[in-house]
CSV table of C-alpha atoms and ligand atoms in Angstrom, one decimal:
chain,number,residue,atom,x,y,z
A,1,MET,CA,0.0,0.0,0.0
A,2,LEU,CA,1.4,3.4,-1.0
A,3,LYS,CA,0.6,5.9,1.8
A,4,ILE,CA,-0.3,9.2,0.2
A,5,ALA,CA,-1.0,12.5,1.9
A,6,VAL,CA,-3.1,15.1,0.2
A,7,LEU,CA,-2.2,18.8,0.4
A,8,GLY,CA,-5.1,21.0,-0.3
A,9,CYS,CA,-8.7,20.1,0.4
A,10,GLY,CA,-10.6,22.2,-2.1
A,11,ARG,CA,-12.8,21.1,-5.0
A,12,ILE,CA,-10.2,18.7,-6.5
A,13,GLY,CA,-8.2,17.8,-3.3
A,14,ARG,CA,-11.4,16.3,-1.7
A,15,MET,CA,-12.0,14.1,-4.8
A,16,HIS,CA,-8.4,12.9,-4.9
A,17,ALA,CA,-8.5,12.1,-1.2
A,18,GLU,CA,-11.6,10.0,-1.7
A,19,ASN,CA,-10.1,8.2,-4.7
A,20,ILE,CA,-6.9,7.4,-2.7
A,21,ALA,CA,-9.0,6.2,0.3
A,22,ALA,CA,-10.9,3.9,-2.1
A,23,HIS,CA,-7.9,2.7,-4.0
A,24,PRO,CA,-6.9,-1.0,-3.5
A,25,ARG,CA,-3.2,-0.3,-3.5
A,26,ALA,CA,-3.0,3.1,-1.8
A,27,SER,CA,-4.1,4.5,1.5
A,28,LEU,CA,-4.8,8.0,2.6
A,29,ALA,CA,-2.0,9.0,5.0
A,30,GLY,CA,-3.6,12.3,6.0
A,31,VAL,CA,-4.6,15.7,4.7
A,32,PHE,CA,-3.5,19.3,5.1
A,33,ASP,CA,-5.1,22.6,4.1
A,34,ILE,CA,-4.3,26.1,5.3
A,35,HIS,CA,-8.1,26.4,5.9
A,36,ARG,CA,-8.3,24.1,8.8
A,37,ARG,CA,-12.0,23.6,8.4
A,38,ALA,CA,-11.6,22.2,4.9
A,39,ALA,CA,-9.0,19.7,6.1
A,40,ASP,CA,-11.1,18.8,9.2
A,41,GLU,CA,-14.1,18.0,7.0
A,42,VAL,CA,-12.1,15.7,4.8
A,43,GLY,CA,-10.3,14.2,7.8
A,44,SER,CA,-13.5,13.3,9.6
A,45,LYS,CA,-15.3,12.1,6.5
A,46,LEU,CA,-12.5,9.8,5.5
A,47,GLY,CA,-11.2,9.0,9.0
A,48,THR,CA,-7.6,10.2,8.4
A,49,THR,CA,-5.0,12.3,10.1
A,50,VAL,CA,-5.2,16.1,9.7
A,51,PHE,CA,-1.7,17.5,9.6
A,52,ASN,CA,-0.9,20.8,11.2
A,53,SER,CA,1.4,21.9,8.4
A,54,ALA,CA,2.6,20.8,5.0
A,55,GLU,CA,6.0,20.3,6.5
A,56,ASP,CA,4.6,17.9,9.0
A,57,ALA,CA,3.2,15.8,6.2
A,58,LEU,CA,6.4,16.0,4.2
A,59,SER,CA,8.5,14.9,7.1
A,60,SER,CA,6.3,12.1,8.4
A,61,ASP,CA,7.5,8.5,8.2
A,62,ALA,CA,3.8,7.6,7.8
A,63,VAL,CA,3.7,9.3,4.4
A,64,ASP,CA,5.3,7.7,1.3
A,65,ALA,CA,4.2,10.2,-1.2
A,66,VAL,CA,2.1,13.4,-1.6
A,67,LEU,CA,-0.6,14.6,-3.9
A,68,ILE,CA,-0.4,18.4,-4.3
A,69,ALA,CA,-3.9,19.8,-4.9
A,70,THR,CA,-3.4,23.3,-3.5
A,71,SER,CA,-4.0,26.5,-5.3
A,72,THR,CA,-1.8,27.0,-8.4
A,73,PRO,CA,0.6,29.6,-7.0
A,74,THR,CA,1.8,27.1,-4.3
A,75,HIS,CA,2.7,24.2,-6.7
A,76,ALA,CA,6.3,25.1,-7.5
A,77,ASP,CA,7.1,25.7,-3.8
A,78,PHE,CA,5.6,22.4,-2.9
A,79,ILE,CA,7.4,20.5,-5.7
A,80,GLU,CA,10.7,21.9,-4.4
A,81,LYS,CA,9.8,21.0,-0.8
A,82,ALA,CA,8.7,17.5,-1.7
A,83,VAL,CA,11.9,16.9,-3.6
A,84,THR,CA,13.9,18.1,-0.6
A,85,ALA,CA,11.9,15.8,1.6
A,86,ASN,CA,12.5,12.9,-0.9
A,87,LYS,CA,8.7,12.3,-1.3
A,88,PRO,CA,7.4,11.2,-4.7
A,89,MET,CA,4.5,13.5,-5.8
A,90,LEU,CA,1.5,13.8,-8.0
A,91,CYS,CA,1.0,17.5,-8.6
A,92,GLU,CA,-2.0,19.1,-10.1
A,93,LYS,CA,-1.6,21.1,-13.2
A,94,PRO,CA,-0.3,23.7,-13.9
A,95,ILE,CA,3.2,23.8,-12.3
A,96,ASP,CA,2.8,27.6,-12.2
A,97,LEU,CA,1.2,30.3,-14.4
A,98,SER,CA,4.7,31.9,-15.0
A,99,LEU,CA,7.1,30.1,-17.2
A,100,GLU,CA,9.9,32.0,-15.5
A,101,ARG,CA,8.8,30.4,-12.1
A,102,VAL,CA,8.7,27.0,-13.8
A,103,GLN,CA,12.2,27.4,-15.1
A,104,ARG,CA,13.4,28.4,-11.6
A,105,CYS,CA,11.7,25.4,-10.2
A,106,ALA,CA,13.3,23.2,-12.8
A,107,LYS,CA,16.7,24.6,-11.8
A,108,ALA,CA,16.0,24.2,-8.1
A,109,ILE,CA,15.1,20.5,-8.4
A,110,GLY,CA,17.8,19.8,-11.0
A,111,ALA,CA,18.1,16.2,-12.2
A,112,THR,CA,16.3,14.9,-9.2
A,113,GLU,CA,15.4,11.2,-9.1
A,114,VAL,CA,12.4,11.9,-6.9
A,115,PRO,CA,9.4,10.9,-9.1
A,116,ILE,CA,7.2,13.9,-10.1
A,117,MET,CA,3.9,13.1,-11.9
A,118,LEU,CA,1.8,16.0,-13.3
A,119,GLY,CA,-2.0,15.8,-13.1
A,120,PHE,CA,-2.8,15.9,-16.8
A,121,VAL,CA,-5.8,13.7,-16.1
A,122,ARG,CA,-7.1,13.5,-19.6
A,123,ARG,CA,-4.3,11.2,-20.7
A,124,PHE,CA,-6.0,8.6,-18.4
A,125,ASP,CA,-9.4,8.9,-20.0
A,126,PRO,CA,-10.2,5.4,-21.4
A,127,GLY,CA,-11.5,6.9,-24.7
A,128,HIS,CA,-8.6,9.3,-25.4
A,129,ARG,CA,-6.1,6.7,-24.4
A,130,ALA,CA,-7.6,4.1,-26.7
A,131,ALA,CA,-7.5,6.7,-29.5
A,132,ARG,CA,-3.8,7.1,-28.9
A,133,GLU,CA,-3.2,3.4,-28.7
A,134,ALA,CA,-5.0,2.9,-32.1
A,135,ILE,CA,-2.8,5.5,-33.6
A,136,ARG,CA,0.4,3.9,-32.2
A,137,ALA,CA,-0.8,0.5,-33.4
A,138,GLY,CA,-1.1,1.9,-37.0
A,139,ASP,CA,-4.9,1.5,-37.2
A,140,ILE,CA,-5.3,4.8,-39.0
A,141,GLY,CA,-2.0,4.7,-40.9
A,142,ASP,CA,0.2,7.7,-40.9
A,143,LEU,CA,-1.2,10.4,-38.6
A,144,HIS,CA,-1.9,13.7,-40.4
A,145,GLN,CA,-4.4,15.8,-38.4
A,146,VAL,CA,-5.9,16.0,-34.9
A,147,VAL,CA,-9.0,17.9,-33.8
A,148,ILE,CA,-9.5,18.5,-30.1
A,149,THR,CA,-12.9,20.0,-29.1
A,150,SER,CA,-13.0,21.1,-25.5
A,151,ARG,CA,-15.8,23.4,-24.3
A,152,ASP,CA,-16.9,24.2,-20.8
A,153,PRO,CA,-20.6,24.2,-20.0
A,154,GLY,CA,-20.5,27.8,-18.7
A,155,MET,CA,-18.2,30.6,-17.5
A,156,PRO,CA,-16.5,29.9,-14.2
A,157,PRO,CA,-17.0,32.4,-11.3
A,158,VAL,CA,-15.5,35.8,-11.9
A,159,ALA,CA,-12.9,35.4,-9.1
A,160,TYR,CA,-11.7,32.2,-10.6
A,161,THR,CA,-11.4,33.7,-14.1
A,162,GLU,CA,-9.5,36.7,-12.6
A,163,ALA,CA,-6.9,34.4,-11.0
A,164,SER,CA,-6.8,31.8,-13.8
A,165,GLY,CA,-3.9,33.3,-15.8
A,166,GLY,CA,-6.1,33.4,-18.9
A,167,ILE,CA,-7.8,30.8,-21.1
A,168,PHE,CA,-4.6,29.4,-22.7
A,169,ARG,CA,-2.9,28.7,-19.4
A,170,ASP,CA,-6.0,27.6,-17.5
A,171,MET,CA,-8.2,25.7,-20.0
A,172,THR,CA,-6.3,25.1,-23.2
A,173,ILE,CA,-3.3,23.8,-21.1
A,174,HIS,CA,-5.1,20.4,-20.9
A,175,ASP,CA,-5.6,20.4,-24.7
A,176,PHE,CA,-2.0,21.3,-25.3
A,177,ASP,CA,-1.0,18.3,-23.3
A,178,MET,CA,-3.5,16.1,-25.1
A,179,ALA,CA,-2.2,17.4,-28.4
A,180,ARG,CA,1.4,16.3,-27.5
A,181,PHE,CA,0.0,13.0,-26.2
A,182,ILE,CA,-1.8,12.2,-29.4
A,183,LEU,CA,0.6,13.7,-31.9
A,184,GLY,CA,3.6,11.9,-30.4
A,185,GLU,CA,5.8,14.7,-31.7
A,186,GLU,CA,6.8,18.1,-30.4
A,187,VAL,CA,5.0,21.1,-31.7
A,188,THR,CA,7.1,23.7,-33.5
A,189,GLU,CA,4.6,26.4,-34.5
A,190,VAL,CA,1.5,27.8,-32.8
A,191,SER,CA,-1.2,30.0,-34.4
A,192,ALA,CA,-4.0,31.2,-32.2
A,193,VAL,CA,-7.0,33.4,-32.5
A,194,GLY,CA,-9.1,34.6,-29.5
A,195,SER,CA,-12.5,36.3,-29.3
A,196,ARG,CA,-14.6,37.8,-26.6
A,197,LEU,CA,-18.1,36.6,-27.3
A,198,VAL,CA,-19.4,35.1,-24.1
A,199,ASP,CA,-18.6,37.9,-21.6
A,200,PRO,CA,-17.0,40.7,-23.6
A,201,PRO,CA,-16.7,43.3,-20.8
A,202,LEU,CA,-15.0,40.8,-18.4
A,203,MET,CA,-12.7,39.5,-21.1
A,204,GLU,CA,-11.8,43.0,-22.2
A,205,ARG,CA,-11.0,44.0,-18.6
A,206,LEU,CA,-8.8,40.9,-18.1
A,207,GLY,CA,-7.2,41.0,-21.6
A,208,ASP,CA,-8.4,37.4,-21.9
A,209,TYR,CA,-10.6,35.5,-24.4
A,210,ASP,CA,-13.6,33.2,-23.9
A,211,THR,CA,-13.6,31.6,-27.4
A,212,VAL,CA,-10.3,30.4,-29.0
A,213,THR,CA,-9.0,28.3,-31.8
A,214,VAL,CA,-5.4,27.2,-32.0
A,215,VAL,CA,-3.5,25.4,-34.8
A,216,LEU,CA,-0.4,23.5,-33.7
A,217,THR,CA,2.1,22.2,-36.3
A,218,THR,CA,4.9,19.7,-35.8
A,219,SER,CA,8.2,19.7,-37.6
A,220,SER,CA,7.0,16.9,-39.9
A,221,GLY,CA,3.8,19.0,-40.8
A,222,LYS,CA,1.3,17.2,-38.6
A,223,GLN,CA,-1.5,19.5,-37.5
A,224,CYS,CA,-3.6,19.8,-34.4
A,225,ILE,CA,-6.6,22.1,-34.2
A,226,ILE,CA,-7.9,22.9,-30.8
A,227,ASN,CA,-11.2,24.7,-30.2
A,228,ASN,CA,-12.2,26.0,-26.8
A,229,SER,CA,-15.3,27.8,-25.6
A,230,ARG,CA,-16.1,28.9,-22.1
A,231,GLN,CA,-19.8,28.3,-22.9
A,232,ALA,CA,-21.4,25.3,-24.5
A,233,VAL,CA,-25.0,25.4,-23.3
A,234,TYR,CA,-25.5,21.6,-24.0
A,235,GLY,CA,-22.8,20.5,-21.5
A,236,TYR,CA,-19.1,19.6,-21.2
A,237,ASP,CA,-18.0,18.9,-24.7
A,238,GLN,CA,-14.8,16.7,-24.9
A,239,ARG,CA,-13.9,15.0,-28.1
A,240,VAL,CA,-10.6,14.0,-29.7
A,241,GLU,CA,-10.5,13.1,-33.4
A,242,ALA,CA,-7.4,11.9,-35.4
A,243,LEU,CA,-7.2,11.5,-39.2
A,244,GLY,CA,-4.6,9.3,-40.8
A,245,THR,CA,-3.9,7.8,-44.2
A,246,LYS,CA,-6.0,4.7,-43.5
A,247,GLY,CA,-8.9,6.3,-41.6
A,248,MET,CA,-10.0,8.1,-38.5
A,249,VAL,CA,-10.3,7.4,-34.8
A,250,VAL,CA,-12.7,9.4,-32.6
A,251,SER,CA,-12.9,9.6,-28.8
A,252,GLU,CA,-16.5,10.7,-28.3
A,253,ASN,CA,-18.3,12.5,-25.5
A,254,ARG,CA,-19.6,10.6,-22.5
A,255,ARG,CA,-23.1,10.4,-21.2
A,256,PRO,CA,-24.5,8.9,-18.0
A,257,ASN,CA,-26.0,6.2,-20.2
A,258,MET,CA,-26.1,5.5,-23.9
A,259,THR,CA,-29.8,5.0,-24.2
A,260,THR,CA,-31.3,6.5,-27.4
A,261,LEU,CA,-35.0,7.4,-27.9
A,262,HIS,CA,-36.7,6.5,-31.2
A,263,ARG,CA,-40.2,7.8,-32.0
A,264,ALA,CA,-42.2,8.4,-35.1
A,265,ASP,CA,-41.2,12.1,-35.0
A,266,PHE,CA,-37.8,11.9,-33.3
A,267,THR,CA,-34.6,9.9,-33.1
A,268,GLY,CA,-32.0,11.1,-30.6
A,269,LYS,CA,-30.0,10.8,-27.5
A,270,GLY,CA,-31.9,10.5,-24.3
A,271,ALA,CA,-29.3,11.7,-21.8
A,272,PRO,CA,-27.5,15.0,-21.9
A,273,LEU,CA,-23.7,15.2,-21.8
A,274,LEU,CA,-22.0,14.7,-18.4
A,275,ASN,CA,-21.9,18.1,-16.8
A,276,PHE,CA,-18.3,18.9,-16.0
A,277,PHE,CA,-14.8,17.5,-15.4
A,278,ILE,CA,-15.4,15.7,-12.1
A,279,ASP,CA,-18.1,13.5,-13.7
A,280,ARG,CA,-16.7,13.4,-17.2
A,281,TYR,CA,-13.3,12.3,-16.1
A,282,ALA,CA,-14.2,10.3,-13.0
A,283,GLU,CA,-12.6,7.1,-14.4
A,284,ALA,CA,-9.6,9.1,-15.6
A,285,PHE,CA,-9.0,10.6,-12.1
A,286,SER,CA,-9.0,7.1,-10.6
A,287,ALA,CA,-6.8,5.7,-13.3
A,288,GLU,CA,-4.4,8.6,-12.7
A,289,ILE,CA,-3.9,7.5,-9.1
A,290,SER,CA,-3.3,3.9,-10.3
A,291,ALA,CA,-0.7,5.1,-12.8
A,292,PHE,CA,1.0,7.0,-10.0
A,293,VAL,CA,1.0,4.0,-7.6
A,294,ASP,CA,2.2,1.7,-10.5
A,295,ALA,CA,5.1,4.0,-11.3
A,296,ILE,CA,6.2,4.3,-7.7
A,297,GLU,CA,5.9,0.6,-6.9
A,298,ALA,CA,7.8,-0.3,-10.1
A,299,GLY,CA,10.5,2.4,-9.4
A,300,LYS,CA,9.8,3.9,-12.8
A,301,SER,CA,9.3,7.5,-13.9
A,302,PRO,CA,5.6,8.5,-14.1
A,303,GLU,CA,4.5,8.7,-17.7
A,304,VAL,CA,3.6,12.3,-17.5
A,305,GLY,CA,5.9,14.6,-15.6
A,306,PHE,CA,7.5,18.0,-14.9
A,307,GLU,CA,8.8,18.4,-18.5
A,308,ASP,CA,5.3,17.8,-19.9
A,309,GLY,CA,4.0,20.5,-17.6
A,310,ARG,CA,6.7,22.9,-18.9
A,311,GLN,CA,6.1,22.1,-22.5
A,312,ALA,CA,2.3,22.7,-22.2
A,313,LEU,CA,3.0,26.1,-20.6
A,314,ILE,CA,5.4,27.0,-23.5
A,315,LEU,CA,2.5,26.2,-25.9
A,316,ALA,CA,0.2,28.4,-23.8
A,317,GLU,CA,2.7,31.3,-23.9
A,318,ALA,CA,3.1,30.9,-27.6
A,319,ALA,CA,-0.7,30.9,-28.1
A,320,PHE,CA,-1.1,34.2,-26.1
A,321,LYS,CA,1.7,35.8,-28.2
A,322,SER,CA,0.2,34.5,-31.4
A,323,ALA,CA,-3.3,35.8,-30.6
A,324,ALA,CA,-1.9,39.2,-29.4
A,325,GLU,CA,0.4,39.7,-32.3
A,326,GLY,CA,-1.7,38.1,-35.0
A,327,ARG,CA,1.0,35.9,-36.4
A,328,THR,CA,2.3,32.3,-36.2
A,329,VAL,CA,4.8,31.9,-33.3
A,330,LYS,CA,7.6,29.4,-33.3
A,331,THR,CA,7.9,27.5,-30.0
A,332,SER,CA,11.7,28.2,-30.1
A,333,GLU,CA,10.8,31.9,-29.6
A,334,ILE,CA,9.4,31.1,-26.1
A,335,GLY,CA,11.5,30.4,-22.9
B,1,NAD,N1,-6.7,18.2,-13.4
B,1,NAD,C1,-7.8,18.9,-13.5
B,1,NAD,O1,-8.7,18.7,-14.3
B,1,NAD,C2,-8.1,20.0,-12.5
B,1,NAD,C3,-9.4,20.5,-12.3
B,1,NAD,C4,-9.6,21.5,-11.4
B,1,NAD,C5,-8.5,22.1,-10.7
B,1,NAD,N2,-7.2,21.6,-11.0
B,1,NAD,C6,-6.1,22.2,-10.3
B,1,NAD,O2,-6.1,21.8,-9.0
B,1,NAD,C7,-5.7,22.9,-8.1
B,1,NAD,C8,-6.7,23.2,-7.1
B,1,NAD,O3,-7.9,23.5,-7.7
B,1,NAD,P1,-9.3,23.6,-6.9
B,1,NAD,O4,-10.3,23.8,-8.0
B,1,NAD,O5,-9.4,22.4,-6.1
B,1,NAD,O6,-9.1,24.9,-6.1
B,1,NAD,P2,-9.8,25.2,-4.6
B,1,NAD,O7,-9.6,26.7,-4.5
B,1,NAD,O8,-11.1,24.6,-4.5
B,1,NAD,O9,-8.9,24.4,-3.6
B,1,NAD,C9,-7.5,24.8,-3.3
B,1,NAD,C10,-7.3,24.5,-1.8
B,1,NAD,O10,-5.9,24.7,-1.6
B,1,NAD,C11,-5.8,25.3,-0.3
B,1,NAD,N3,-4.5,26.0,-0.1
B,1,NAD,C12,-4.1,27.1,-0.8
B,1,NAD,N4,-2.8,27.4,-0.4
B,1,NAD,C13,-2.4,26.4,0.4
B,1,NAD,C14,-1.2,26.0,1.1
B,1,NAD,N5,-0.2,26.9,1.0
B,1,NAD,N6,-1.2,24.9,1.9
B,1,NAD,C15,-2.3,24.1,2.0
B,1,NAD,N7,-3.4,24.4,1.4
B,1,NAD,C16,-3.5,25.5,0.6
B,1,NAD,C17,-7.0,26.2,-0.2
B,1,NAD,O11,-7.3,26.6,1.1
B,1,NAD,C18,-8.1,25.4,-0.9
B,1,NAD,O12,-8.8,24.6,0.0
B,1,NAD,C19,-5.4,24.1,-9.1
B,1,NAD,O13,-4.0,24.2,-9.3
B,1,NAD,C20,-6.2,23.7,-10.3
B,1,NAD,O14,-5.5,24.3,-11.5
B,1,NAD,C21,-7.0,20.6,-11.9
């Protein structure tokens, strides 16, 4: 059993704590949050230790590894602290909103052998993963083009948007990682357009966008088109499509059930799309914990790590630059 402590008991930390507690090869070694009440709630619900500080968790012999689910600006500090404490970690995305801070963190941890896994959960979605495996197996021939559709059901709270770092660092970051995962090649050029259509005054005030399209190109010419909207009134729209010389593979949206309704005047889906990420990616969040446990038990590097987090942020920076300057940006211009 891998004993994992969870730092941060907010929206996602609670879910991770529950997943760890339910995992057959992991146990919840305790939780910590600067808001004591949040930690106490999780501690009493799941019957686990509530640490008095992150340092207590990191130095405890009862803790084999940590899951960092605190607010984004704390991630780089906790990564550095966990490396110093020699505790393997699964850290939520992003490493930081600032590439400069990510580079400093990379320097601080050096070529550490302490395992660092980054929470790009969509890699563990059974559908997206099966699409990648089909591509690797040659099922669609040579890969030419990928289309990633990723739309949120509605705008997040204003305070969240204000602190998010902008759509490319907050939302598209998942799709940048998915693009790298599916393409299997590094992206060399980024071309992005952004619009303010859902909440123009807020987007104008923040210098942000709520509707974006990004085209990524690899050195061999493979393309990935990402489209994001902060508002898809029909639910959380998550699809990945890949075209190759022999055909196409599609990872479709998920619904609570696949029942369809057929009547004289209507044929269609009965159930709406799953509402948001905690429901849509529930299996992926559990599989992510399994992948972390597997890597630590096998003494192998987790399959998605610090460098993947850094590369995704480079693509986000390039996208902002491209949208602002109205030109294609080479990734070599960033960082
Ligand atoms: N992988 C995904 O799909 C996904 C989805 C949502 C959020 N996230 C990421 O997870 C992180 C948390 O997001 P959330 O939505 O749960 O936020 P949240 O605000 O609900 O929770 C964050 C928690 O961290 C605590 N915290 C802040 N600083 C701390 C510190 N120094 N020590 C201990 N606790 C501290 C806060 O008190 C809060 O309870 C963010 O980085 C976010 O980007 C990832």
